Tab-separated table of C-alpha atoms in Angstrom:
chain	number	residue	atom	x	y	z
A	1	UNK	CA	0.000	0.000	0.000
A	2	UNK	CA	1.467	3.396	-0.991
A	3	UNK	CA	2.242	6.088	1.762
A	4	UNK	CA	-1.560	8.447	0.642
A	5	UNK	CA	-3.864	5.260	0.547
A	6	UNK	CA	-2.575	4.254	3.691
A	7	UNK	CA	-2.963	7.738	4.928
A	8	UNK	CA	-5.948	8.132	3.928
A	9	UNK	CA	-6.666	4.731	5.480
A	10	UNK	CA	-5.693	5.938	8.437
A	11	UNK	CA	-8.208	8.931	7.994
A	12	UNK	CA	-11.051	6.807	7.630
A	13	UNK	CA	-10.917	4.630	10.080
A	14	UNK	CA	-10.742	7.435	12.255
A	15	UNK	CA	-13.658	9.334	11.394
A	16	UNK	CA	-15.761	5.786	11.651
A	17	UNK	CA	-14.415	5.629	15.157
A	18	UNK	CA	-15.749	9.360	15.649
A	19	UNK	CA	-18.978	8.450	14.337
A	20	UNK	CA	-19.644	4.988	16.501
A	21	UNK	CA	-18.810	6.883	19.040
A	22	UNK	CA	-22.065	9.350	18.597
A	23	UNK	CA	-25.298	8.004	19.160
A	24	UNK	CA	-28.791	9.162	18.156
A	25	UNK	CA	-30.021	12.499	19.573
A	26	UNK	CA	-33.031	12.077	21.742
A	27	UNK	CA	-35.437	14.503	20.192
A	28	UNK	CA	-35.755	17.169	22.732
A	29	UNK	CA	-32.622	17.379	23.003
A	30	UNK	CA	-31.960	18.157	19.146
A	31	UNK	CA	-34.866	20.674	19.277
A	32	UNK	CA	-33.148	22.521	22.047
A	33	UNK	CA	-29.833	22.754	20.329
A	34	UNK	CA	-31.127	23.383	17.076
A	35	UNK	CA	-33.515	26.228	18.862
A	36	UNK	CA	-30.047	27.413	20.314
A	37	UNK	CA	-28.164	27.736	16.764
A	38	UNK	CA	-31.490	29.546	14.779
A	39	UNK	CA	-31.524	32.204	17.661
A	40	UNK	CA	-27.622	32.797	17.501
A	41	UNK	CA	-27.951	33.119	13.852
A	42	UNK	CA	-31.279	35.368	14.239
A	43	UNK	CA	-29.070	37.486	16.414
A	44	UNK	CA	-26.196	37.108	13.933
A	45	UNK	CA	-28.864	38.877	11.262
A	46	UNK	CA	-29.752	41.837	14.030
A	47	UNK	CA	-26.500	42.501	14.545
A	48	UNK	CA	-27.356	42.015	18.362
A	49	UNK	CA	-23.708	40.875	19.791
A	50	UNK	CA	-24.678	40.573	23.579
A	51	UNK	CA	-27.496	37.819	22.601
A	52	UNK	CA	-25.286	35.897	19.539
A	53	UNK	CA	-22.332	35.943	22.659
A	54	UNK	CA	-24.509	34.567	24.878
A	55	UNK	CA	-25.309	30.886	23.014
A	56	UNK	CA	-20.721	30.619	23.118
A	57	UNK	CA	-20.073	27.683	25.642
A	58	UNK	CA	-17.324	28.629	28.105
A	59	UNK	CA	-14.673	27.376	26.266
A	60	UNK	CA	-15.315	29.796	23.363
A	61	UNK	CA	-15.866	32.868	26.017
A	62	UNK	CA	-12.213	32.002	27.037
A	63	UNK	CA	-11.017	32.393	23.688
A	64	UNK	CA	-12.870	35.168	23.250
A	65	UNK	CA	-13.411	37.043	26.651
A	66	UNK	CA	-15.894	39.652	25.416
A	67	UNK	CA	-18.621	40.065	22.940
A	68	UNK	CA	-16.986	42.531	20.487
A	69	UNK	CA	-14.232	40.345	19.751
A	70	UNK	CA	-16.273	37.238	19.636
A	71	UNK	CA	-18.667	39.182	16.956
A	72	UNK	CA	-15.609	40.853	15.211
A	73	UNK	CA	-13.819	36.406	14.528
A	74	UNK	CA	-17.751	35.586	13.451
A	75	UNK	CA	-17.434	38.461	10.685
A	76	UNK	CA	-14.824	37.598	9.588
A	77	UNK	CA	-14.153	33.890	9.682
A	78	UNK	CA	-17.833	32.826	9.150
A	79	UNK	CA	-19.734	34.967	6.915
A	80	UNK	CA	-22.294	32.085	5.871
A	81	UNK	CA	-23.285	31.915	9.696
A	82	UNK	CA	-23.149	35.977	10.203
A	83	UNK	CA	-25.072	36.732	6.801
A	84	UNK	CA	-26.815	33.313	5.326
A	85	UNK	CA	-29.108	33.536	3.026
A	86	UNK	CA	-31.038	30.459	3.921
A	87	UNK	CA	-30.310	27.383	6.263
A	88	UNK	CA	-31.520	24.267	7.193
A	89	UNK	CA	-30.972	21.599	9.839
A	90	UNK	CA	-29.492	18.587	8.915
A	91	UNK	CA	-28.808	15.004	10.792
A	92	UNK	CA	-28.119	15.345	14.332
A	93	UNK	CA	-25.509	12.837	16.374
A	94	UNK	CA	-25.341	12.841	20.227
A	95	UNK	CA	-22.131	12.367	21.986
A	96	UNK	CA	-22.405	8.774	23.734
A	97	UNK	CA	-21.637	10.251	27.223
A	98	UNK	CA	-24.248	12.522	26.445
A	99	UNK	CA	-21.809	15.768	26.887
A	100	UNK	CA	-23.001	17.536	23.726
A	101	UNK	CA	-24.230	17.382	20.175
A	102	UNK	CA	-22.976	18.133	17.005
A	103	UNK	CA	-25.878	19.329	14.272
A	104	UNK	CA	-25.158	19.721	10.660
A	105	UNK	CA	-26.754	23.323	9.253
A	106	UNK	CA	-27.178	23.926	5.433
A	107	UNK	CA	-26.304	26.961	4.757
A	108	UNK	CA	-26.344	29.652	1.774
A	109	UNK	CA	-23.865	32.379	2.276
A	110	UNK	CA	-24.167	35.942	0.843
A	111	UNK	CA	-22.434	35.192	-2.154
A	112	UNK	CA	-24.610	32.417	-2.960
A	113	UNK	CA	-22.396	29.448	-1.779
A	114	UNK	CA	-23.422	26.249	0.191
A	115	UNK	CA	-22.324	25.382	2.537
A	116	UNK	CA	-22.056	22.869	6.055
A	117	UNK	CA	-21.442	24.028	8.870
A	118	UNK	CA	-21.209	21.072	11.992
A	119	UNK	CA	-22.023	23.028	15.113
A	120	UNK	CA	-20.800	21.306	18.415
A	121	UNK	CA	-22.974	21.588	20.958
A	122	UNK	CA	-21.883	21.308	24.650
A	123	UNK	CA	-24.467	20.024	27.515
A	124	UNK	CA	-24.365	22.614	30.716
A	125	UNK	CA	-24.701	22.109	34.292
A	126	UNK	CA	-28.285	22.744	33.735
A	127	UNK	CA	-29.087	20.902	30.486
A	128	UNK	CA	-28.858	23.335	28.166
A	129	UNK	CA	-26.665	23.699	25.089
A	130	UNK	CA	-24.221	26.170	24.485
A	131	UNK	CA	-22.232	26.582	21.272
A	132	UNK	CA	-18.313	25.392	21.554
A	133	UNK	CA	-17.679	25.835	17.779
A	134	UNK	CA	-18.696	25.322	14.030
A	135	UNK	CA	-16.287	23.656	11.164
A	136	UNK	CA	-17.836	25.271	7.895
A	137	UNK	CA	-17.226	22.601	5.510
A	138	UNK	CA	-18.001	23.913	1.822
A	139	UNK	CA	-20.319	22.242	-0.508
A	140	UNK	CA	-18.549	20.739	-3.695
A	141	UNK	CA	-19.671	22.296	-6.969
A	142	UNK	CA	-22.221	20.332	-9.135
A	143	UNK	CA	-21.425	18.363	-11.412
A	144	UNK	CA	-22.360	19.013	-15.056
């Protein structure tokens, strides 16, 4: 086996071992964190920084210890999630200790682009979800 295939092997069999090791979402639950990611979008849209800062998991509010900073990486790293033109939920995978969820989002960026973005969602102290990142992944041009 040549040194990419078994690279890409290697890659594989990882990300199978990622996804065994998420389990299906109980329903409320994905409601809750997909009700968490529309409203930090809808506050994305109103330009509201205090509420789209407030949905950040702890983690990210270490990274970024205020909301003008925080806002300022969102504009620009992550325009399809600041501006989007549309979006729609996707499949939904719980964490099998139950700390989180990660929930695919379709998304149309300004420019017209598609693309993924996998939010991770992290469970707090008190059940709710809180936002600890997003991987934008973009959507491959179609085929013609």
């Amino acid at each position: 086996m040549t040194r990419p295939f078994r690279y890409i092997s290697i890659l594989t069999t990882c990300l199978l071992m990622v996804l065994v090791a998420l389990a299906p979402v109980r329903a409320d639950d994905a409601a809750s964190a997909r009700g968490v990611i529309e409203s930090q979008i809808n506050a994305f849209l109103d330009d509201d920084a205090a509420t789209a800062y407030s949905f950040a998991a702890p983690a990210i509010k270490q990274i970024y210890p205020d909301q003008t900073r925080f806002f300022d990486m969102v504009k620009r790293g992550y325009q399809p999630v600041y501006r989007p033109g549309n979006f729609a939920f996707g499949r939904s995978k719980a964490a099998a200790d139950g700390s989180g969820i990660v929930q695919e989002v379709i998304i149309q960026g300004p420019d017209g682009e598609d693309w993924t973005a996998l939010y991770s969602l992290e469970r707090q102290p008190d059940g709710s979800f809180k936002i600890n990142g997003v991987q934008m992944i973009k959507a491959a041009a179609p085929q013609t």
